[in-house]
Coordinates of C-alpha atoms in Angstrom, one line a residue:
X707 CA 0.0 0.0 0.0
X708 CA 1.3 3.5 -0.8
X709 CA 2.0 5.6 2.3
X710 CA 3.0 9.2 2.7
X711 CA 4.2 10.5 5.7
X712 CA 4.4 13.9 6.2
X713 CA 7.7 15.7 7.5
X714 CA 7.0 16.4 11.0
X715 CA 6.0 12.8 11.5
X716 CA 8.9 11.3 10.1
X717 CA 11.0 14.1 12.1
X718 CA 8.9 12.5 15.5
X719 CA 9.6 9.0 14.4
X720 CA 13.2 9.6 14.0
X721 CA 13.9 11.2 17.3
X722 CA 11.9 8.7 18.9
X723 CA 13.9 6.0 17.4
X724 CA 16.8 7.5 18.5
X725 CA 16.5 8.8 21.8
X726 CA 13.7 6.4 23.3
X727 CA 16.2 4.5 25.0
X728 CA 16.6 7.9 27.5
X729 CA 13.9 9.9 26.6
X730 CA 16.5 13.1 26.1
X731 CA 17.7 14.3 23.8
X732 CA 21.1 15.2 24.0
X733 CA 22.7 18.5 23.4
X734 CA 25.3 18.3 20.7
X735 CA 28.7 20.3 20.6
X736 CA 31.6 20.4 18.1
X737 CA 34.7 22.6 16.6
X738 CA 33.2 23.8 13.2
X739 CA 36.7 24.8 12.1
X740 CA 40.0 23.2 11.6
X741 CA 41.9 22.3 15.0
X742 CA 45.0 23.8 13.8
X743 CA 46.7 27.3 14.9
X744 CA 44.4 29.9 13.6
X745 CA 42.6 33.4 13.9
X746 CA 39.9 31.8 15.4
X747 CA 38.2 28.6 16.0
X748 CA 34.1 28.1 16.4
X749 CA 32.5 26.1 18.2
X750 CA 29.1 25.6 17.7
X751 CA 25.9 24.4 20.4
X752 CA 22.7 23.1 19.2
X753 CA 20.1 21.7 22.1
X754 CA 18.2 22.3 24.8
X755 CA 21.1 23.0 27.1
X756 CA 22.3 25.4 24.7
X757 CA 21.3 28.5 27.1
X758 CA 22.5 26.7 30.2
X759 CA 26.2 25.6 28.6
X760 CA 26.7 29.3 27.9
X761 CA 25.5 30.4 31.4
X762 CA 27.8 28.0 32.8
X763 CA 30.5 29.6 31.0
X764 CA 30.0 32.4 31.4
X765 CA 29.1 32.2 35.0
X766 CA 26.0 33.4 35.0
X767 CA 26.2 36.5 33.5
X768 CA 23.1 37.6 31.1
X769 CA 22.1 36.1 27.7
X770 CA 23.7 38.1 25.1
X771 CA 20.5 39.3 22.5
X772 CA 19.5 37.2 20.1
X773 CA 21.8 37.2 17.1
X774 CA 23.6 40.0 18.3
X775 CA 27.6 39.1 18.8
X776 CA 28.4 40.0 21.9
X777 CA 32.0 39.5 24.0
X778 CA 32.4 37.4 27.3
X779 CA 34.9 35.9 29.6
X780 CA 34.5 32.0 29.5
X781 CA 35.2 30.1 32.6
X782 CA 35.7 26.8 33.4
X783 CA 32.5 25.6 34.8
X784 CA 33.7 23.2 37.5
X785 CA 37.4 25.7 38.6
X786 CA 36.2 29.4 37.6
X787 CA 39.4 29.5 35.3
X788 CA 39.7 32.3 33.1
X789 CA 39.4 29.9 29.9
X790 CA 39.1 33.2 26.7
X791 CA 37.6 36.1 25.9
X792 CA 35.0 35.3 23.1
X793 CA 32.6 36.7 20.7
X794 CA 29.4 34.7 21.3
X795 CA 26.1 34.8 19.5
X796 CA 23.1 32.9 20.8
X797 CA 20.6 31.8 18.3
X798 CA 17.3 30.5 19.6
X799 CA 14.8 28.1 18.2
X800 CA 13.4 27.8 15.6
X801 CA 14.7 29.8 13.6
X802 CA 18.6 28.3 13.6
X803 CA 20.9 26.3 11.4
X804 CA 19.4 23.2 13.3
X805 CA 15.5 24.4 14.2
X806 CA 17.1 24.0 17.9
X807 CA 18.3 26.7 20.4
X808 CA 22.1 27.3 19.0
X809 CA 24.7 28.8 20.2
X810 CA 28.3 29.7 18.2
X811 CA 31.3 30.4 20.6
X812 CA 33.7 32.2 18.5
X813 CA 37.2 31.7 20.2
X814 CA 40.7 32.7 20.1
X815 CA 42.3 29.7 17.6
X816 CA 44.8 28.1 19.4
X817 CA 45.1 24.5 20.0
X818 CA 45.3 24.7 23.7
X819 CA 42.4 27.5 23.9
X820 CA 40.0 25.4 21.7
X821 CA 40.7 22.2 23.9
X822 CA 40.1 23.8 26.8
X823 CA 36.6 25.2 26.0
X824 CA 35.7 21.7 24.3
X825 CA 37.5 20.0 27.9
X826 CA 35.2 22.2 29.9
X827 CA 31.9 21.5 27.9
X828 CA 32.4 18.1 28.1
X829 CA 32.1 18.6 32.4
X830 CA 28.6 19.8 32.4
X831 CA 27.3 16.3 31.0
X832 CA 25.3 14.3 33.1
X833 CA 22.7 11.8 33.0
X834 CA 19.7 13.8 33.2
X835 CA 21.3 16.7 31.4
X836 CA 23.0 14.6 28.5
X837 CA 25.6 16.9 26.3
X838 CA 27.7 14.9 24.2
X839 CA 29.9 16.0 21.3
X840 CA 28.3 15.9 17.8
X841 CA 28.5 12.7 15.4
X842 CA 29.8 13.7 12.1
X843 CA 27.0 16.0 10.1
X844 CA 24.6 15.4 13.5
X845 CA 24.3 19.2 13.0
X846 CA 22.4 18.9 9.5
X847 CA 21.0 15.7 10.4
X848 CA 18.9 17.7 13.3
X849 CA 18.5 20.6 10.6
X850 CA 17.0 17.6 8.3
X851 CA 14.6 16.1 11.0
X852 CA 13.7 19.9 12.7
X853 CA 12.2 20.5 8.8
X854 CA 15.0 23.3 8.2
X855 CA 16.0 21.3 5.0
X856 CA 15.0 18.5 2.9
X857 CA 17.7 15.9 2.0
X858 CA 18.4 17.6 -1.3
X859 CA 19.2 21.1 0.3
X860 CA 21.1 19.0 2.7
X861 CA 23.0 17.6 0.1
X862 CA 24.0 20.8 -1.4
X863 CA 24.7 22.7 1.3
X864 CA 27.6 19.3 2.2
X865 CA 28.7 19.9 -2.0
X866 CA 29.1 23.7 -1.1
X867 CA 31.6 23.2 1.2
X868 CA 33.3 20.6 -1.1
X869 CA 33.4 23.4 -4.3
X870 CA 36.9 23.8 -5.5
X871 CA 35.7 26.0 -8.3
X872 CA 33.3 29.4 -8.8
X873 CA 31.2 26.7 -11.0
X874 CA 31.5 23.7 -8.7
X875 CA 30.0 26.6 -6.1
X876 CA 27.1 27.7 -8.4
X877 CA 26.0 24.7 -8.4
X878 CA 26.0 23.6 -5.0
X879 CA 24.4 27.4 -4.3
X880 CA 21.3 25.6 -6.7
X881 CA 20.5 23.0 -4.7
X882 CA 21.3 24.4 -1.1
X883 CA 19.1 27.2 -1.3
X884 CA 16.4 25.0 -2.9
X885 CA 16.3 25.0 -6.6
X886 CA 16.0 21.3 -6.7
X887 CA 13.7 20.9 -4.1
X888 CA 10.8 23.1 -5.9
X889 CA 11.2 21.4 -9.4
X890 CA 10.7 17.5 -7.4
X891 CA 8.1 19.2 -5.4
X892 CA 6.4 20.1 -9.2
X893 CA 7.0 16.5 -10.1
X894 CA 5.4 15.0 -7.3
X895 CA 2.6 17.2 -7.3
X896 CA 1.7 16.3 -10.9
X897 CA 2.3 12.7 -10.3
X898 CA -0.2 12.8 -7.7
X899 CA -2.8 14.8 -9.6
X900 CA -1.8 11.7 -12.1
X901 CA -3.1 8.7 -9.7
X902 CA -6.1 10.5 -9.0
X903 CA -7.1 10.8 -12.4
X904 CA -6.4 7.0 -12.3
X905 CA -7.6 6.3 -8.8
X906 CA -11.0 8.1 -10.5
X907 CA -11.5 5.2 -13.1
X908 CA -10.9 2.2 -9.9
X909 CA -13.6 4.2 -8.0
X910 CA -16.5 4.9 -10.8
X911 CA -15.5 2.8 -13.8
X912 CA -19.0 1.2 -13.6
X913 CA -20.5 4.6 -13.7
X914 CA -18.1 5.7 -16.6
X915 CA -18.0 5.7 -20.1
X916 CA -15.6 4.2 -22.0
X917 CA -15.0 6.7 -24.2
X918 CA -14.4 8.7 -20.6
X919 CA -12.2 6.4 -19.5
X920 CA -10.0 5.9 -22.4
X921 CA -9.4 9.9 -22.5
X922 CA -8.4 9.8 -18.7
X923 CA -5.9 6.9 -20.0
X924 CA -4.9 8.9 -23.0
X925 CA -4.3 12.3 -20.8
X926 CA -2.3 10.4 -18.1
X927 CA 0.0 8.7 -20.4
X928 CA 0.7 12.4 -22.0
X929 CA 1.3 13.5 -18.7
X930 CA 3.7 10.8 -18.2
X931 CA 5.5 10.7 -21.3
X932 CA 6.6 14.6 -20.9
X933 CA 7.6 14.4 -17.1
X934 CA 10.0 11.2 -18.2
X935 CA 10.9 13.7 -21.2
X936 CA 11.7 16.4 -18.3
X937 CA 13.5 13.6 -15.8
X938 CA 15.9 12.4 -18.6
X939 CA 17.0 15.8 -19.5
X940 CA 17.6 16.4 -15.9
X941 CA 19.8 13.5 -15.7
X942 CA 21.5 14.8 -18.6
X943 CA 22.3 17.7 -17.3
X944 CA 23.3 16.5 -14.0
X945 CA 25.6 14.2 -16.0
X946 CA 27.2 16.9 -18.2
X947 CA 27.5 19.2 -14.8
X948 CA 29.2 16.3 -13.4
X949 CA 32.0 16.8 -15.3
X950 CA 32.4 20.2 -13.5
X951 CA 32.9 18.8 -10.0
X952 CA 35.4 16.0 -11.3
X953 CA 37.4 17.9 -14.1
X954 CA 36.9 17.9 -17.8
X955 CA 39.4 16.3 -19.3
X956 CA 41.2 18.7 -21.9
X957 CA 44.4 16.7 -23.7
X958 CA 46.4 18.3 -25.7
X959 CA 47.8 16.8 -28.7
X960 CA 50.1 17.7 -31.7
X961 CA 53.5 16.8 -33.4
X962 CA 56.9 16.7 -31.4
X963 CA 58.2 20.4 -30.6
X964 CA 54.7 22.0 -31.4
X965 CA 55.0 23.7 -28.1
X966 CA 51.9 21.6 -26.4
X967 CA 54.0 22.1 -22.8
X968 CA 54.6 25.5 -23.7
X969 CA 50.3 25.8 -24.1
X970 CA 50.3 24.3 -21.3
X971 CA 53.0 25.9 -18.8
X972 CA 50.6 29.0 -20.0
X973 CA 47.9 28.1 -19.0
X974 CA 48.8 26.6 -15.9
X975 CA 50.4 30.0 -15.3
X976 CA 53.4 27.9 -13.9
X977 CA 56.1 25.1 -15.0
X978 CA 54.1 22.6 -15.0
X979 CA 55.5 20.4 -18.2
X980 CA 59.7 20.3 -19.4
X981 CA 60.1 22.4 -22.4
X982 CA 62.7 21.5 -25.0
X983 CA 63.9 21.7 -28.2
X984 CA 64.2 18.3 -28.4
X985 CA 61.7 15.8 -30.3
X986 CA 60.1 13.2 -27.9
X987 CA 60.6 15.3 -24.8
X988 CA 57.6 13.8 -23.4
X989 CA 57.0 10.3 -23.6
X990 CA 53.9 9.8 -21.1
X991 CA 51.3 11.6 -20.5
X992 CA 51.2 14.3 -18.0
X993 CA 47.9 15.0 -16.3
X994 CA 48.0 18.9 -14.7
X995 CA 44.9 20.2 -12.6
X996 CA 44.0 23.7 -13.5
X997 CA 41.4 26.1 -12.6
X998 CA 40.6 27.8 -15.6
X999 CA 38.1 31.3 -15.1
X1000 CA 36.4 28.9 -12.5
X1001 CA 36.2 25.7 -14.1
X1002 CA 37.7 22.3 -13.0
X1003 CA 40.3 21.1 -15.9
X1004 CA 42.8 18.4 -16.0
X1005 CA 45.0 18.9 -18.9
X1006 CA 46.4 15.5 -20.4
X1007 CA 49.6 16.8 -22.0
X1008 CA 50.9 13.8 -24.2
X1009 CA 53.6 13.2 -26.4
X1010 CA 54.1 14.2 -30.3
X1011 CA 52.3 12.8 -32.7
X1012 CA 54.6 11.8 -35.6
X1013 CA 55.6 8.8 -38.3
X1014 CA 55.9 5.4 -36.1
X1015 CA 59.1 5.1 -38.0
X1016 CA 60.9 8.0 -36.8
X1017 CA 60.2 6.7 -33.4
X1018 CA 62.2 4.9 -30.6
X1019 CA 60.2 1.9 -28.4
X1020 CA 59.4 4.1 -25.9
X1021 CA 58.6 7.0 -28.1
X1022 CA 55.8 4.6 -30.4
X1023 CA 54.4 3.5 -26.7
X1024 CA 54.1 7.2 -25.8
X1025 CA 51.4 8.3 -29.0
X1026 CA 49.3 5.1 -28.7
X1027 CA 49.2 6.1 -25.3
X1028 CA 48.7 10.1 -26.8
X1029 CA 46.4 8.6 -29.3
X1030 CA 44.2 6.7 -26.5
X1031 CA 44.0 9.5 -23.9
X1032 CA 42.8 11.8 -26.6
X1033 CA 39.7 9.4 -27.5
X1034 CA 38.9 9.5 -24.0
X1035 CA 38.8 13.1 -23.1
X1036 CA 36.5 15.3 -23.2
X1037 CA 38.3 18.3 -25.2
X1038 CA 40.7 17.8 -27.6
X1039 CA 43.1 20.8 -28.1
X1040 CA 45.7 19.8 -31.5
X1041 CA 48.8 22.3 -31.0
X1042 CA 50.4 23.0 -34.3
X1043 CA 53.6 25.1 -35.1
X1044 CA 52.9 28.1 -38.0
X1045 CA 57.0 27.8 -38.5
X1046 CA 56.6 23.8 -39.6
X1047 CA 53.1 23.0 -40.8
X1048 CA 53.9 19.9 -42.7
X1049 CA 51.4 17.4 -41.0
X1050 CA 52.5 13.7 -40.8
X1051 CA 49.5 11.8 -41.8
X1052 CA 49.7 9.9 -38.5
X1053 CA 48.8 12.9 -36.6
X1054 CA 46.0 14.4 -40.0
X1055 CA 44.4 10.8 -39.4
X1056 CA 43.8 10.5 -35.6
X1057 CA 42.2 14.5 -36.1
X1058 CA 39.8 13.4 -38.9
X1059 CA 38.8 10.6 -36.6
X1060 CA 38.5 12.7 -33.5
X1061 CA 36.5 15.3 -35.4
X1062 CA 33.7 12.4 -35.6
X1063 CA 33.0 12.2 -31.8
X1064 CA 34.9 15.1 -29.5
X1065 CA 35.4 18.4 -29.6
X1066 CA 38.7 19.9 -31.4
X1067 CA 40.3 23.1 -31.0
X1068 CA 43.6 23.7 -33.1
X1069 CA 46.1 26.1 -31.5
X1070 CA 48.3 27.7 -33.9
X1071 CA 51.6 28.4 -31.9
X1072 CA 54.5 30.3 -32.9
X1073 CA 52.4 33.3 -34.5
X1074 CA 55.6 35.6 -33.4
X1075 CA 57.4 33.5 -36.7
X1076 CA 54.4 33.6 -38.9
X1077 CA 55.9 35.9 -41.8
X1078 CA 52.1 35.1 -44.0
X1079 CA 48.7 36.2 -43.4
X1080 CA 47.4 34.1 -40.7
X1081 CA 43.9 34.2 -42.2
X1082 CA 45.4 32.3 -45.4
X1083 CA 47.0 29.6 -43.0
X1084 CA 43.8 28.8 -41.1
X1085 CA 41.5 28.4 -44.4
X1086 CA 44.2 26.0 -45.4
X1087 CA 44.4 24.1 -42.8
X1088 CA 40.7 23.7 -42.0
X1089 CA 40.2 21.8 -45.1
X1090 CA 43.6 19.8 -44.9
X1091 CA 42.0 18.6 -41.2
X1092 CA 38.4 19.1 -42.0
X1093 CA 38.2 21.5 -38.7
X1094 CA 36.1 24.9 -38.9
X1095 CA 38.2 27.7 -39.4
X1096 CA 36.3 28.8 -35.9
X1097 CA 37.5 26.7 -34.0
X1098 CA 41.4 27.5 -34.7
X1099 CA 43.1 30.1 -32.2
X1100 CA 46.6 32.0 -33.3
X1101 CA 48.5 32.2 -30.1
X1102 CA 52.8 32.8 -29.1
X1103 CA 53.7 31.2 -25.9
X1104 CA 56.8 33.2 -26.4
X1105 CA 55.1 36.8 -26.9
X1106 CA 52.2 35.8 -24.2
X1107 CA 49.8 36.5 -27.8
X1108 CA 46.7 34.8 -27.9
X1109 CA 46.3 33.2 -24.5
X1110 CA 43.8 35.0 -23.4
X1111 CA 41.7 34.3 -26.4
X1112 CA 42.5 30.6 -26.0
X1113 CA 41.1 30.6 -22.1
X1114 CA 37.8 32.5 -23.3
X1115 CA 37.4 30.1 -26.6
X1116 CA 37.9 26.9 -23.8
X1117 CA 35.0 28.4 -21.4
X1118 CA 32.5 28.4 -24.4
X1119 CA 33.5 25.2 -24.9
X1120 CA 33.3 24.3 -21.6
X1121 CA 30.0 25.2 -21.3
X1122 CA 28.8 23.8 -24.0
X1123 CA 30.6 20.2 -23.2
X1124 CA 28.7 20.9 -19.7
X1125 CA 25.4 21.9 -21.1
X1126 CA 25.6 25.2 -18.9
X1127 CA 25.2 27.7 -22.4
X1128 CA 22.2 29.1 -20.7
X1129 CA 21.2 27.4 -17.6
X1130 CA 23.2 27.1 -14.3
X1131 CA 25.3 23.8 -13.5
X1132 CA 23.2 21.4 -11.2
X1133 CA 24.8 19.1 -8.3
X1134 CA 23.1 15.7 -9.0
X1135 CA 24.4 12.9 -6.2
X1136 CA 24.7 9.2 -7.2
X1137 CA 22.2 8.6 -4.7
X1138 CA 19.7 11.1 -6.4
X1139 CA 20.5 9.8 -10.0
X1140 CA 20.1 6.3 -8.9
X1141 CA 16.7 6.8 -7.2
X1142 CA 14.9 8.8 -10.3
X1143 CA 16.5 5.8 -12.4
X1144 CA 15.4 3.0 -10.5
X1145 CA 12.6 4.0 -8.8
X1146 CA 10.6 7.4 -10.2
X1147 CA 11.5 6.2 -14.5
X1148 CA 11.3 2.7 -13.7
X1149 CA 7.8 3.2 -12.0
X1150 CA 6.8 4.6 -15.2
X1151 CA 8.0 2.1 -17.4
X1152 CA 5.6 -0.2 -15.1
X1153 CA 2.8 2.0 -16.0
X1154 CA 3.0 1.9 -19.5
X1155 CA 3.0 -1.8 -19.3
X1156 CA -0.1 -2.6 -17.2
X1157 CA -1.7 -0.1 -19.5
X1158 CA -0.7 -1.8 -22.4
X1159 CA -2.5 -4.6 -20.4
X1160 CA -5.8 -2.7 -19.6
X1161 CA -5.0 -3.1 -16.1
X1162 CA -5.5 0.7 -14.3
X1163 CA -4.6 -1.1 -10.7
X1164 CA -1.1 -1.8 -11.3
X1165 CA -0.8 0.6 -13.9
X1166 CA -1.4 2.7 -11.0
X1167 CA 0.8 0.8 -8.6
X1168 CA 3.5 2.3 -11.1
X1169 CA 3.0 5.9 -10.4
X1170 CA 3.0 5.3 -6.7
X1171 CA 5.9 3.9 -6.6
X1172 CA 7.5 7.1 -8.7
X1173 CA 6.3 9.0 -6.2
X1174 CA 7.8 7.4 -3.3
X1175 CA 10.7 7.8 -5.4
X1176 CA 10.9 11.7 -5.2
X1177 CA 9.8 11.1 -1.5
X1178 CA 12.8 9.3 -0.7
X1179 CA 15.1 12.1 -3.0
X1180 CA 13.2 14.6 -0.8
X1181 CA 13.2 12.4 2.4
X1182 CA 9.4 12.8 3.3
X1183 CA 8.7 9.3 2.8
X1184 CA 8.8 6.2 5.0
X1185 CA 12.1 4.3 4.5
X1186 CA 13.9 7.9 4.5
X1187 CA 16.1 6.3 7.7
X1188 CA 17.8 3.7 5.5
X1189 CA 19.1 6.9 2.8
X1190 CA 20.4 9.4 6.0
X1191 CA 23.7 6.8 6.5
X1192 CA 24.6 7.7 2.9
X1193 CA 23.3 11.1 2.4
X1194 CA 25.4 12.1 6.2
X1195 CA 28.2 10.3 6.1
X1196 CA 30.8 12.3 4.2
X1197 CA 29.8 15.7 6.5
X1198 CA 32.6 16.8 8.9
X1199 CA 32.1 16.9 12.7
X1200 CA 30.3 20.4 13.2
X1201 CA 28.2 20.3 10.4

């Protein structure tokens, strides 16, 4: 039987399973910040005992206003030591990080200081007053079960902290602030609408046409064909967005002393690759992290693409290796020197092949010995390597020509390998992607089956169990306990 259970009973369900064993529950406490030498270090307070940790503390003296910072002495509770002088803030429920009372106890941040705050909140525990310190993410799992977030918002706000990049952060900003929660909250809602179109034909079918029933069939089956249409795009993007958070992979390819280190030394903005005179410099490929205007790259550079016979052992091993990695990525940048452009058809081959399935960009290097008109060079060469003559960019390594153009030619490509051209980057986990495929989609497959069978009760079935899908992507559904170990366990202590 489908069941729905609504957030504040599955928040009282959790906390009972939890805590019935002592009827409290305890008051949570953790460093927020690195235990390391430091500005500052926070510690943050969420429970009921919040107010009475900080009077302790403090030694009684009054409550600072709420969500005003306000400085105090702490003490330790049990000796009256001077512990630090502190900015606190007190938060009180509901309205906090955690729906609890919350307190954040901005300290001095040395080792010894922070330990000796943690050392002397740790004394006020006892067994009617329990204050422990906080499981790792506890904090958002009590923001989660208070109703501050749903799992999805949860899930960006943990992908927020884990952006490297300004795009890894737009995306994470998506889904924490609740971008993804209203478009599953419009899918449920029009899945449910859905079943009780369907539920409407169990009910009355005696007391309803055919003709009636068959356009109730026909109108749900519409429905359902354009919210798969609207899922699998979403999937697609969450896909292509994925490439964001782990790093497209840009490899750069092009005959021996093209200046594909120098390209990349450039863009790295550092020595990252050896550059030489010398053909076959490098014989493996070199993988180099960059940030490029806030995306996530890792630049294969690989070695020179030229006649197998003109190459050593290692040297042959080196471009089926270039050759490979270059199939593989997801950018494909051919570096070619305006002072020597007599391609080897090894190298015009492997481009024509590329051209088929990846993205190429050829950089012209060298411009600073160009003595012809560069214009003439690149309509020649786009029809030597069947490449638009858009997608080729003059540069000099040497002169520091061009490199700008090159970075803002690889965003555009960027975005479009990323589908981001006009919509923002999403963060889709693998929990999230394999719930919508195996659950939501796969409910709907079952739909269209039973109705090819005439039978609306498990045809119906289907639907339910997509929306117990989103439920559990959301975390409003029963079963949501079994999904927290996952969607929790990567959070630091104090989150």
């Amino acid at each position: 039987m489908f069941t729905r259970l609504t957030r504040s009973t599955t928040r009282r369900l959790l906390h009972n399973v939890r805590f019935s064993s002592t009827g409290t529950i305890p008051t949570i406490y953790a460093l927020s910040t690195h235990l390391t030498r430091s500005a500052i270090g926070v510690i943050r307070i969420s429970g009921t005992q919040s107010k009475t940790i900080l009077n302790e503390l403090t030694l009684s003296k009054p409550l600072p206003k709420p969500r005003v910072a306000s400085v105090r002495r702490l003490f330790h509770p049990k000796t009256e030591h001077l512990l630090d002088e502190a900015l606190i803030i007190y938060f009180p429920e509901p309205r906090t990080y955690t729906g609890e009372d919350l307190v954040e106890l901005h300290v001095h941040g040395g080792v010894a200081v922070i330990q000796s705050v943690l050392r002397a909140i740790e004394t006020l525990h006892t067994p009617t007053r329990p204050i422990r310190y906080a499981e790792a993410g506890e904090f958002s799992r009590r923001a989660f079960q208070n109703g501050r977030f749903d799992l999805t918002e949860i899930e960006g706000i943990r992908e927020l902290i884990d952006a490297e990049t300004e795009t890894a952060r737009i995306a994470a900003v998506n889904s924490a602030t609740g971008q993804n929660k209203l478009l599953f909250k419009d899918w449920r809602e029009r899945l449910v609408k859905n079943v009780g179109l369907l539920t409407a034909i169990i009910d009355f079918a005696e007391d309803t046409e055919i003709e009636d029933i068959e356009k109730i069939y026909n109108t749900v089956s519409r429905n359902i064909d354009d919210l798969q249409f609207e899922m699998n795009a979403f999937l697609e993007r969450g896909a292509r967005s994925e490439l964001l958070l782990k790093g497209i992979k840009v490899i750069l390819l092009g005959p021996p002393n093209a200046g594909k280190s120098s390209v990349l030394n450039k863009l790295a903005s550092t020595e990252a690759a050896i550059v030489s005179d010398i053909a076959g410099t490098t014989r493996d490929v070199i993988n180099v992290p960059l940030n490029i205007k806030g995306y996530k790259v890792v630049v294969g550079d690989t070695a020179g693409i030229r006649d197998l016979s003109k190459a050593d052992r290692i040297e042959v091993e080196g471009i089926k290796r270039a050759k490979m990695y270059a199939e593989q990525g997801d950018l494909v940048l051919v570096v070619l020197p305006v002072n020597d452009l007599v391609i080897d058809d090894e190298l015009r081959t492997h481009v024509s092949e590329l051209q088929k399935t990846k993205d190429v960009i050829v950089i012209l290097n060298k411009c600073d010995l160009l003595e012809e008109d560069i214009d003439n060079v690149i309509a020649n060469l786009s029809k030597e390597l069947s490449v638009s003559s858009e997608s080729f960019i003059p540069v000099s390594c040497l002169e520091n020509m061009g490199i700008e153009e090159l970075s803002e030619k690889l965003v555009h490509e960027f975005k479009h390998i990323s589908l981001t051209e006009s919509t923002d980057p999403i963060i889709l986990t693998a929990r999230v992607r394999d719930i919508l495929v195996n659950d939501v989609l796969h409910g709907f497959d079952e739909f269209k089956t039973f109705k090819e069978l005439d039978d609306v009760v498990l045809a119906t079935e289907g639907l339910q169990q997509s929306i117990e899908g989103i439920g559990k992507i959301t975390g409003e559904t029963v079963g949501v306990e079994e999904v927290l170990g996952v969607v929790f366990s990567s959070f630091c202590v104090g989150k």
